[in-house]
PDB file of C-alpha atoms in Angstrom:
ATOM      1  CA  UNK A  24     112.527 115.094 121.646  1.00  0.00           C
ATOM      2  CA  UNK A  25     109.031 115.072 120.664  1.00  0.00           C
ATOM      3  CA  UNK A  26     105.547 113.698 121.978  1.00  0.00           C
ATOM      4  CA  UNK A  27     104.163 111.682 119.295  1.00  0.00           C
ATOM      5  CA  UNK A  28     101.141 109.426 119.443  1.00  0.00           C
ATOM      6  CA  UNK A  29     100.525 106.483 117.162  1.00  0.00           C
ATOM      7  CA  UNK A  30      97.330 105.284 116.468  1.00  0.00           C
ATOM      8  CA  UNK A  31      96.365 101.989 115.641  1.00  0.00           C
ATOM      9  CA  UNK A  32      93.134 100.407 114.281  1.00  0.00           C
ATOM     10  CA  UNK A  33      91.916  97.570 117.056  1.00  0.00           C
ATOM     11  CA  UNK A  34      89.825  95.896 114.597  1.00  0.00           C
ATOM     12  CA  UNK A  35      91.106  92.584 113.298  1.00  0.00           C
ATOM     13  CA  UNK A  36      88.494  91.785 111.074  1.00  0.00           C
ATOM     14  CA  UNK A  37      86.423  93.744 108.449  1.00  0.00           C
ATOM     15  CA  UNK A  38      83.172  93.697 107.217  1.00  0.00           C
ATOM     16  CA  UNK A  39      82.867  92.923 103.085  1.00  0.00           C
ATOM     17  CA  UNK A  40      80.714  94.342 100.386  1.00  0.00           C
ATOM     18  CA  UNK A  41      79.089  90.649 100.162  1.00  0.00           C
ATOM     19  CA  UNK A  42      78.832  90.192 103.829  1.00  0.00           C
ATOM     20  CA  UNK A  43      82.034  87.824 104.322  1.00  0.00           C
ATOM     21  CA  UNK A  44      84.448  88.715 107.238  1.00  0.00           C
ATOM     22  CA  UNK A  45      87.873  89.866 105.980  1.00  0.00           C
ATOM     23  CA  UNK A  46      90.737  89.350 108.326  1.00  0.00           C
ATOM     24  CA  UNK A  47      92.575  92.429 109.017  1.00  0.00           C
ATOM     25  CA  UNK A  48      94.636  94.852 111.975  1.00  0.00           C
ATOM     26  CA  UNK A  49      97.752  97.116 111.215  1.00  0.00           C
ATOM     27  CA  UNK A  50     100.115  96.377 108.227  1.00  0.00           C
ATOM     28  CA  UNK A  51     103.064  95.528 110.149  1.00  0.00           C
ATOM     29  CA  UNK A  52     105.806  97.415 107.647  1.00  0.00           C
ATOM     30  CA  UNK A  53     104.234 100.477 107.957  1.00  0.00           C
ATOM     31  CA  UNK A  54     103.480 100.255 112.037  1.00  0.00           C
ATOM     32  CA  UNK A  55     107.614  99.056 111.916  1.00  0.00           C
ATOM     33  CA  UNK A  56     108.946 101.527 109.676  1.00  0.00           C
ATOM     34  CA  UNK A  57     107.097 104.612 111.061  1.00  0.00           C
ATOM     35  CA  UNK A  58     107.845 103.839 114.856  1.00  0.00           C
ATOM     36  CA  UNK A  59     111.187 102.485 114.195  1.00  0.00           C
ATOM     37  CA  UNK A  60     112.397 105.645 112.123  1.00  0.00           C
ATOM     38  CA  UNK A  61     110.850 107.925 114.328  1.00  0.00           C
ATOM     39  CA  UNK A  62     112.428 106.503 117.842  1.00  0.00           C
ATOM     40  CA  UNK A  63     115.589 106.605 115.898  1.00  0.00           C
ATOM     41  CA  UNK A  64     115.495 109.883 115.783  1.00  0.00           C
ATOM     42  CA  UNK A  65     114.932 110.346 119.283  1.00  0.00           C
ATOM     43  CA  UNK A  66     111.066 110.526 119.803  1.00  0.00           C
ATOM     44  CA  UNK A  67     108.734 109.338 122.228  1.00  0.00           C
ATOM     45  CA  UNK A  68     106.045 107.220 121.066  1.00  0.00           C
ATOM     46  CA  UNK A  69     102.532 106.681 122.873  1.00  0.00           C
ATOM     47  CA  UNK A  70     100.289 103.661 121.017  1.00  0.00           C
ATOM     48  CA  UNK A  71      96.336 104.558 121.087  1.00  0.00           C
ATOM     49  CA  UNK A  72      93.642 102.302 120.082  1.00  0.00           C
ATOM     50  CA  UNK A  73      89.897 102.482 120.151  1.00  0.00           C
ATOM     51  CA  UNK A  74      88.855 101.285 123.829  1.00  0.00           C
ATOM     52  CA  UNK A  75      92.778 100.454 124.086  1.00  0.00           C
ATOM     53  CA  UNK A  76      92.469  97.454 122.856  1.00  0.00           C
ATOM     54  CA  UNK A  77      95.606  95.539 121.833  1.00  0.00           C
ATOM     55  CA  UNK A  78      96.001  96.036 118.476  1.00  0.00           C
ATOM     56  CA  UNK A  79      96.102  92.903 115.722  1.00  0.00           C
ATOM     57  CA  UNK A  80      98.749  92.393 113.113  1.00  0.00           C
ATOM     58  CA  UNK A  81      97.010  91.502 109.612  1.00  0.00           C
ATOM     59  CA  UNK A  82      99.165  88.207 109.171  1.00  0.00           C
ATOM     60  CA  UNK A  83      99.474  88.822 105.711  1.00  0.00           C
ATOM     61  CA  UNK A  84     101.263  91.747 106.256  1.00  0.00           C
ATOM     62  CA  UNK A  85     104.298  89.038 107.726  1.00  0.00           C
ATOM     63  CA  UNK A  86     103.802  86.436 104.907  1.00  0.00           C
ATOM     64  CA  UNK A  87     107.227  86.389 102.861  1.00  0.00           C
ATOM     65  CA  UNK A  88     105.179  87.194  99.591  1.00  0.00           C
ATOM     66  CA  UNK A  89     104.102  91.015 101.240  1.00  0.00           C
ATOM     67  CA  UNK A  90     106.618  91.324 103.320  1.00  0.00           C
ATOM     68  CA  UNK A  91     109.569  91.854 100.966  1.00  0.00           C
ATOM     69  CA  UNK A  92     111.302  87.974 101.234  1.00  0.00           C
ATOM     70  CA  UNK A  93     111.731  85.512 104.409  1.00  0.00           C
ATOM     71  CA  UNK A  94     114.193  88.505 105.936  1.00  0.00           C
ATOM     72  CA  UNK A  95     111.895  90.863 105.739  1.00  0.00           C
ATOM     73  CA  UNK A  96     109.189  89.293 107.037  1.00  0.00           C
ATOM     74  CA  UNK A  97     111.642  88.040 110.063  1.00  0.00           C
ATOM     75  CA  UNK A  98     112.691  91.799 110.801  1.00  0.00           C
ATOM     76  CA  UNK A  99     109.076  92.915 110.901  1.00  0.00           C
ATOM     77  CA  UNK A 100     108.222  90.132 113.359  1.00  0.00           C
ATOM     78  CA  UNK A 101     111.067  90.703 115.526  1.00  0.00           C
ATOM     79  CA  UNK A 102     110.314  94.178 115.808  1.00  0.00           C
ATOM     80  CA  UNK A 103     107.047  93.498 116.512  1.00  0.00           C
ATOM     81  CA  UNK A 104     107.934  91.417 119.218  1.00  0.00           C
ATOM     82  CA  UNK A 105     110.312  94.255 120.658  1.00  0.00           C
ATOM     83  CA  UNK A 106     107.210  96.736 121.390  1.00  0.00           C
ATOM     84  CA  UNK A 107     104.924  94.239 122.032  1.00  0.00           C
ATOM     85  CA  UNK A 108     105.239  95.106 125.630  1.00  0.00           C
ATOM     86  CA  UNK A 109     103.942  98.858 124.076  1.00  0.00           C
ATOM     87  CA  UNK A 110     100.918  97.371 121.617  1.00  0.00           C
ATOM     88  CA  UNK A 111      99.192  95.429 124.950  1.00  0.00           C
ATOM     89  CA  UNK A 112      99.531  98.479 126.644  1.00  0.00           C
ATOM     90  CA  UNK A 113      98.032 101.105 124.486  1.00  0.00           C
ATOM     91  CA  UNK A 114      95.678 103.814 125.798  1.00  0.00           C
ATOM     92  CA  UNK A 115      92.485 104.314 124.748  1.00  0.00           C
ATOM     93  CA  UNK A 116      91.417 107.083 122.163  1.00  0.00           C
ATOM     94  CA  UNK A 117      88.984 108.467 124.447  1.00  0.00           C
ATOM     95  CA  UNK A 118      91.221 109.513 127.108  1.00  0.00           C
ATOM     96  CA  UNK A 119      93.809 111.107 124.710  1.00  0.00           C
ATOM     97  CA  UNK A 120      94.475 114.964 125.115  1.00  0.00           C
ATOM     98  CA  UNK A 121      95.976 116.050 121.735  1.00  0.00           C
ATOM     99  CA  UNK A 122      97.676 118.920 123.378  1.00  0.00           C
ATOM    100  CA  UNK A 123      99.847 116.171 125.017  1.00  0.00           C
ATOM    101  CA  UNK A 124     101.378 115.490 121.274  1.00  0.00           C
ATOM    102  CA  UNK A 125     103.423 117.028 118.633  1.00  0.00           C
ATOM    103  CA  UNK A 126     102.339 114.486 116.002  1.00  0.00           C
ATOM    104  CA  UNK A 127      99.647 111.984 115.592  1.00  0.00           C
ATOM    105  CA  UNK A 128     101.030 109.041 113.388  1.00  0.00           C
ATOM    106  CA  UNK A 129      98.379 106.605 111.512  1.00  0.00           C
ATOM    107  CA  UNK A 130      99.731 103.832 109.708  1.00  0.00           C
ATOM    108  CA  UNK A 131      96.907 101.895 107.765  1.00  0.00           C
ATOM    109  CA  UNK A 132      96.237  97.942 106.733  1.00  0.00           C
ATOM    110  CA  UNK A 133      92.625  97.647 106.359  1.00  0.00           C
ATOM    111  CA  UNK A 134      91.589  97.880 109.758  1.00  0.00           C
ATOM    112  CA  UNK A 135      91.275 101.580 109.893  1.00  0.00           C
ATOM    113  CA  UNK A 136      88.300 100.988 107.753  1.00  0.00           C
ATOM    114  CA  UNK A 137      86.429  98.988 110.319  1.00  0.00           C
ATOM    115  CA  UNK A 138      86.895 101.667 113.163  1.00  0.00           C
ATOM    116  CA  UNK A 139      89.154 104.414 112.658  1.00  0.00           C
ATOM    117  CA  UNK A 140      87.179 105.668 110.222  1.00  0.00           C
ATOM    118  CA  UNK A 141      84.002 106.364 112.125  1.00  0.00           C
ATOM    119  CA  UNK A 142      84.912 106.465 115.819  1.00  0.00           C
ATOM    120  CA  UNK A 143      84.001 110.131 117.078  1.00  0.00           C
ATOM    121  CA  UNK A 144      86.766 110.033 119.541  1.00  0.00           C
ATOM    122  CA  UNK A 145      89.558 109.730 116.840  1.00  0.00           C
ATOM    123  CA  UNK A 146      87.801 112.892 114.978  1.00  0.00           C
ATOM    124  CA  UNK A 147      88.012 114.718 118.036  1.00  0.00           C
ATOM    125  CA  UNK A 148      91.616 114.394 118.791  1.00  0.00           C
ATOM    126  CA  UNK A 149      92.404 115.068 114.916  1.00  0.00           C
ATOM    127  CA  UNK A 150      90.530 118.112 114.580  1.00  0.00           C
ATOM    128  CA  UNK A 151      91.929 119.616 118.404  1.00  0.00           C
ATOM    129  CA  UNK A 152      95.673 118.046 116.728  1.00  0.00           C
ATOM    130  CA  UNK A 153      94.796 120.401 113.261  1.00  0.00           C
ATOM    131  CA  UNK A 154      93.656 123.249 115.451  1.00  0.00           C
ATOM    132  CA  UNK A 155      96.457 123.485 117.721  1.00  0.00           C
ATOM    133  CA  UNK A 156      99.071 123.069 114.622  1.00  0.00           C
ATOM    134  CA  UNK A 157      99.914 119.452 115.283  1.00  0.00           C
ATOM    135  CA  UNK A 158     101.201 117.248 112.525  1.00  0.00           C
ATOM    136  CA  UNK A 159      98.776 114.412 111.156  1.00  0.00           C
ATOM    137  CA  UNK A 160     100.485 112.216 109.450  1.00  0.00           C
ATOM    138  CA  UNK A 161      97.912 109.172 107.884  1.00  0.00           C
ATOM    139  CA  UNK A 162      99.352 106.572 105.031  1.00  0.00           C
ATOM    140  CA  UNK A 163      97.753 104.101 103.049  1.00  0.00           C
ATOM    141  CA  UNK A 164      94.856 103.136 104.712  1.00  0.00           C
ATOM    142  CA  UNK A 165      95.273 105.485 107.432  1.00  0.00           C
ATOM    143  CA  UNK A 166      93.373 108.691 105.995  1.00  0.00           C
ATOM    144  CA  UNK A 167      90.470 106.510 106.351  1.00  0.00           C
ATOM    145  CA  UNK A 168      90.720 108.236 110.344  1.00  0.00           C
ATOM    146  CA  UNK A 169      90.343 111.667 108.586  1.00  0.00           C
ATOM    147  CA  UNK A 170      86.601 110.768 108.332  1.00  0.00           C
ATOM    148  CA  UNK A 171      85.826 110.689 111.927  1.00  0.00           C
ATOM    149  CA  UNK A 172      86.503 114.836 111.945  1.00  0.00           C
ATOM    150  CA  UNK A 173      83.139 115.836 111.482  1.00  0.00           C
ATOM    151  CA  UNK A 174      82.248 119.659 112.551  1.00  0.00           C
ATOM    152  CA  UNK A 175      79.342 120.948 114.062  1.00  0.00           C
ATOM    153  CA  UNK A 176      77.774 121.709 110.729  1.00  0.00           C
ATOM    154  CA  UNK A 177      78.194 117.872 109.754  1.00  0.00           C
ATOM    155  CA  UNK A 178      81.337 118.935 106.991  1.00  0.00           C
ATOM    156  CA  UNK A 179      85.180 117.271 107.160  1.00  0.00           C
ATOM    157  CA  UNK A 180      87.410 119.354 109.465  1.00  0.00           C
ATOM    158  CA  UNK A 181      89.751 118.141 105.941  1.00  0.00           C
ATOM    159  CA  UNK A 182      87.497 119.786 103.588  1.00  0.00           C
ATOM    160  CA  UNK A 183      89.736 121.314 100.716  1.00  0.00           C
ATOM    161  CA  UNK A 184      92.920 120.031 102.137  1.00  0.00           C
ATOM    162  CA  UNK A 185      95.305 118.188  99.724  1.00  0.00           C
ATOM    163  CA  UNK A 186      96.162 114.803 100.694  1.00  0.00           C
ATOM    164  CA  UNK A 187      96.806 111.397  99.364  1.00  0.00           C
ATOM    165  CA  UNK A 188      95.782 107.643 100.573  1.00  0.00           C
ATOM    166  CA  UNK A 189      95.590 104.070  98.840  1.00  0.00           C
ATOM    167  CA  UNK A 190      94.123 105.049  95.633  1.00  0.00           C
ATOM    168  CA  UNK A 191      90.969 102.896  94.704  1.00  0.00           C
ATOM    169  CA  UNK A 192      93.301 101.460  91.545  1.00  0.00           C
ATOM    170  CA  UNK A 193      95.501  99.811  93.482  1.00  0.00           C
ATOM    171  CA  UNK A 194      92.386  98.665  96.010  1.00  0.00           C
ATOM    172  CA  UNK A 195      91.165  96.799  92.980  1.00  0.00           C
ATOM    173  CA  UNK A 196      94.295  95.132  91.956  1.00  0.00           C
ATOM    174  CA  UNK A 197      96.046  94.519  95.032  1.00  0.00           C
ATOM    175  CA  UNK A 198      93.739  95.313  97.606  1.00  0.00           C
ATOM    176  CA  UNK A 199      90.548  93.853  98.134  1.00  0.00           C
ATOM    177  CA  UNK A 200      89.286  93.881  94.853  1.00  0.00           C
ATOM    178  CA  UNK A 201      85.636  94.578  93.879  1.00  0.00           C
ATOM    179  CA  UNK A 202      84.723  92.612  97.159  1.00  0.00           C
ATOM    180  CA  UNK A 203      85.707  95.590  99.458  1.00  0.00           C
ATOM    181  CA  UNK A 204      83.040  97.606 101.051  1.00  0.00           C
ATOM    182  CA  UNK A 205      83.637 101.363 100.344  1.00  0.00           C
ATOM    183  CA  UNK A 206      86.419 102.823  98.511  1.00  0.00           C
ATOM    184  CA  UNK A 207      88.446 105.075 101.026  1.00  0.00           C
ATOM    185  CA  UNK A 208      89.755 107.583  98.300  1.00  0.00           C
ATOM    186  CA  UNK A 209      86.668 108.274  96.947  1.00  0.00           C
ATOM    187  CA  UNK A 210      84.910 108.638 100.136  1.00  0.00           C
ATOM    188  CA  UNK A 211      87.657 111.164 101.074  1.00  0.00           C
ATOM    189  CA  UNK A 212      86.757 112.825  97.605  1.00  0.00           C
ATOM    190  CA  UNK A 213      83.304 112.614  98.679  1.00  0.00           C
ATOM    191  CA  UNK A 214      84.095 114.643 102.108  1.00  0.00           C
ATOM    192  CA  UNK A 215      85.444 117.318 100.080  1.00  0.00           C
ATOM    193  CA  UNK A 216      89.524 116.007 100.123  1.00  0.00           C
ATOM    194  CA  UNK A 217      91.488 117.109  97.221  1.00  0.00           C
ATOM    195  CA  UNK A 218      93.351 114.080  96.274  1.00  0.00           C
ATOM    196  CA  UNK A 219      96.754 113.876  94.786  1.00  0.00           C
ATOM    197  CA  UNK A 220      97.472 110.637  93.778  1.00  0.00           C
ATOM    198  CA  UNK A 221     100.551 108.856  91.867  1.00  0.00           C
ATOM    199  CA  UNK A 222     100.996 105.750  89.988  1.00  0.00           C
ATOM    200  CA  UNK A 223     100.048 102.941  91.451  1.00  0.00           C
ATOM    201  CA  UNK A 224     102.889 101.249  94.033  1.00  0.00           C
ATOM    202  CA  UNK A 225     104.811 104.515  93.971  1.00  0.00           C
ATOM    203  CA  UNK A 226     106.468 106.212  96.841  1.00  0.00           C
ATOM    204  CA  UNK A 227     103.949 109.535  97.241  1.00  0.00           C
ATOM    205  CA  UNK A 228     103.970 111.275 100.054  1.00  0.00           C
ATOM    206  CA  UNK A 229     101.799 114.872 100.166  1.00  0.00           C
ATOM    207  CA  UNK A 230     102.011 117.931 102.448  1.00  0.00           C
ATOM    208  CA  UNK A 231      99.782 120.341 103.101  1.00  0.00           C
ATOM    209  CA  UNK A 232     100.506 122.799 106.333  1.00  0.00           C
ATOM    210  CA  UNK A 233     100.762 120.262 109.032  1.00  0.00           C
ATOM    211  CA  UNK A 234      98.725 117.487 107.241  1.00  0.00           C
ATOM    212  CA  UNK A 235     101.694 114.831 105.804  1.00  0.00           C
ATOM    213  CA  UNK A 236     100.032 111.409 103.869  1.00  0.00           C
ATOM    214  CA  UNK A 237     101.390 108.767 102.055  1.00  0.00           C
ATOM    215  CA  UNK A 238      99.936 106.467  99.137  1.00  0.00           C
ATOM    216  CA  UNK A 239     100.624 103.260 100.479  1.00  0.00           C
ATOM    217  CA  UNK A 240     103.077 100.786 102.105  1.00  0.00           C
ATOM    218  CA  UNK A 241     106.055 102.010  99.766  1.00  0.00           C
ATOM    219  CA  UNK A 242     105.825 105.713 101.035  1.00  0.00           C
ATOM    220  CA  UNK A 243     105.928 104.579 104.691  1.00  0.00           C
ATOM    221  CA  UNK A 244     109.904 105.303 105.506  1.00  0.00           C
ATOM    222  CA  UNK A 245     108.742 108.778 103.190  1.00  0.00           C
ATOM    223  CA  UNK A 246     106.247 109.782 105.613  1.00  0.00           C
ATOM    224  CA  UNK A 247     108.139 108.919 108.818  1.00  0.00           C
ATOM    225  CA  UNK A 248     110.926 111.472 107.042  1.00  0.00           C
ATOM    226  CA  UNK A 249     108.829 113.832 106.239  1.00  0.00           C
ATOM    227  CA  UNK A 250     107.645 113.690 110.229  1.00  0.00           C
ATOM    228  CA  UNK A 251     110.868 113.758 111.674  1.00  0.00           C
ATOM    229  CA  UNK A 252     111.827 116.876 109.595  1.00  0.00           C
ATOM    230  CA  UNK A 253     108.836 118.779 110.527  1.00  0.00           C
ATOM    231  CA  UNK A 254     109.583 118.080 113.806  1.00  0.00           C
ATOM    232  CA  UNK A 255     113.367 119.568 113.512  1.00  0.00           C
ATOM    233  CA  UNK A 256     111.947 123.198 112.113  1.00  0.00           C
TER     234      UNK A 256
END
């Protein structure tokens, strides 16, 4: 069994390019599918948020229509309600010792752009996690925590690393459109990421040493996979 911390935006709302507030948290399939595959196969599972805040579900994540059908969207809220005992009682970012984990886990939703993104305390614990050979595993909107790992010299602790996130394409057509704030894979282009994307809506999941991503919502049972055989070797 290994040590594996999650975390988990706490914003629940996010800031727009026209000054408009944006309701947003975690996207519930790809919380779900990433701690229910990886307890499956037999890992422990710590929840951190910034200031351990409980986290927020983005509510359209459970609507039928993004959800996958009225099942779907059941399963996802019934899981949810399972750990729920686990998302009130995650631990702050700032008291997290990355040498505690084998695996950091960052499933997106838009949130991640409100917070992960910039808090100093989630670049710390990624860039001790890449140090010490952890595996970082971000998807979708999750790599948008990869820009918190500033160095000393004020460059990305992911500078040159292959990697892939929610491509600005499918932003624009099924994100939040020309309304959203900053693009998050061209900001990771801009902090020196090499990005390998695929077409939009397509399972893509990228490794590079210990660094696993995925594209989006459809690579999230990928990624988790990808984890748990890393963690096997």
């Amino acid at each position: 069994m290994s040590n594996i911390l999650m975390i988990v935006t706490g914003a629940n709302s996010l800031t727009m390019k026209d000054g408009s507030q944006h309701p947003t948290g975690f996207w519930a399939e790809e919380l779900v599918t990433a701690h229910r595959d990886l307890v499956a196969a037999g890992h422990s599972i710590v929840i951190a948020t910034p200031g351990g805040v409980t986290p927020t579900v983005d509510r359209g994540s459970l609507d039928p229509s993004q959800a996958g059908g009225d099942a779907q969207a059941r399963e996802l809220a019934e899981y949810l309600d399972s750990i729920a005992g686990d998302l009130s009682a995650a631990v702050p970012v700032a008291d997290v010792d990355a040498g505690d984990y084998d695996a950091i886990v960052l499933p997106g939703g838009h949130g991640p752009m409100a917070d992960l993104a910039f808090d100093a305390n989630v670049g710390r614990l990624l860039i001790a996690a890449d140090a010490g050979g952890a595996i970082i595993a971000p998807f979708c909107h999750g790599p948008a925590a990869l820009l918190s790992a500033k160095l000393a010299d004020g460059t990305n602790a992911f500078a040159g690393r292959t990697l892939t996130v929610f491509t600005d394409e499918e932003e624009r057509t099924g994100g939040t459109g020309e309304n959203t704030p900053w693009w998050v894979e061209s900001a990771l282009r801009d902090a020196g990421a090499v990005i390998d994307s695929a077409a939009s809506w397509s399972d893509h999941v990228v490794v590079d040493g210990n660094l696993v991503t995925g594209q989006n919502p459809q690579s999230s049972a990928s990624v988790a996979r990808r984890v748990i055989n890393a963690l096997a070797r």
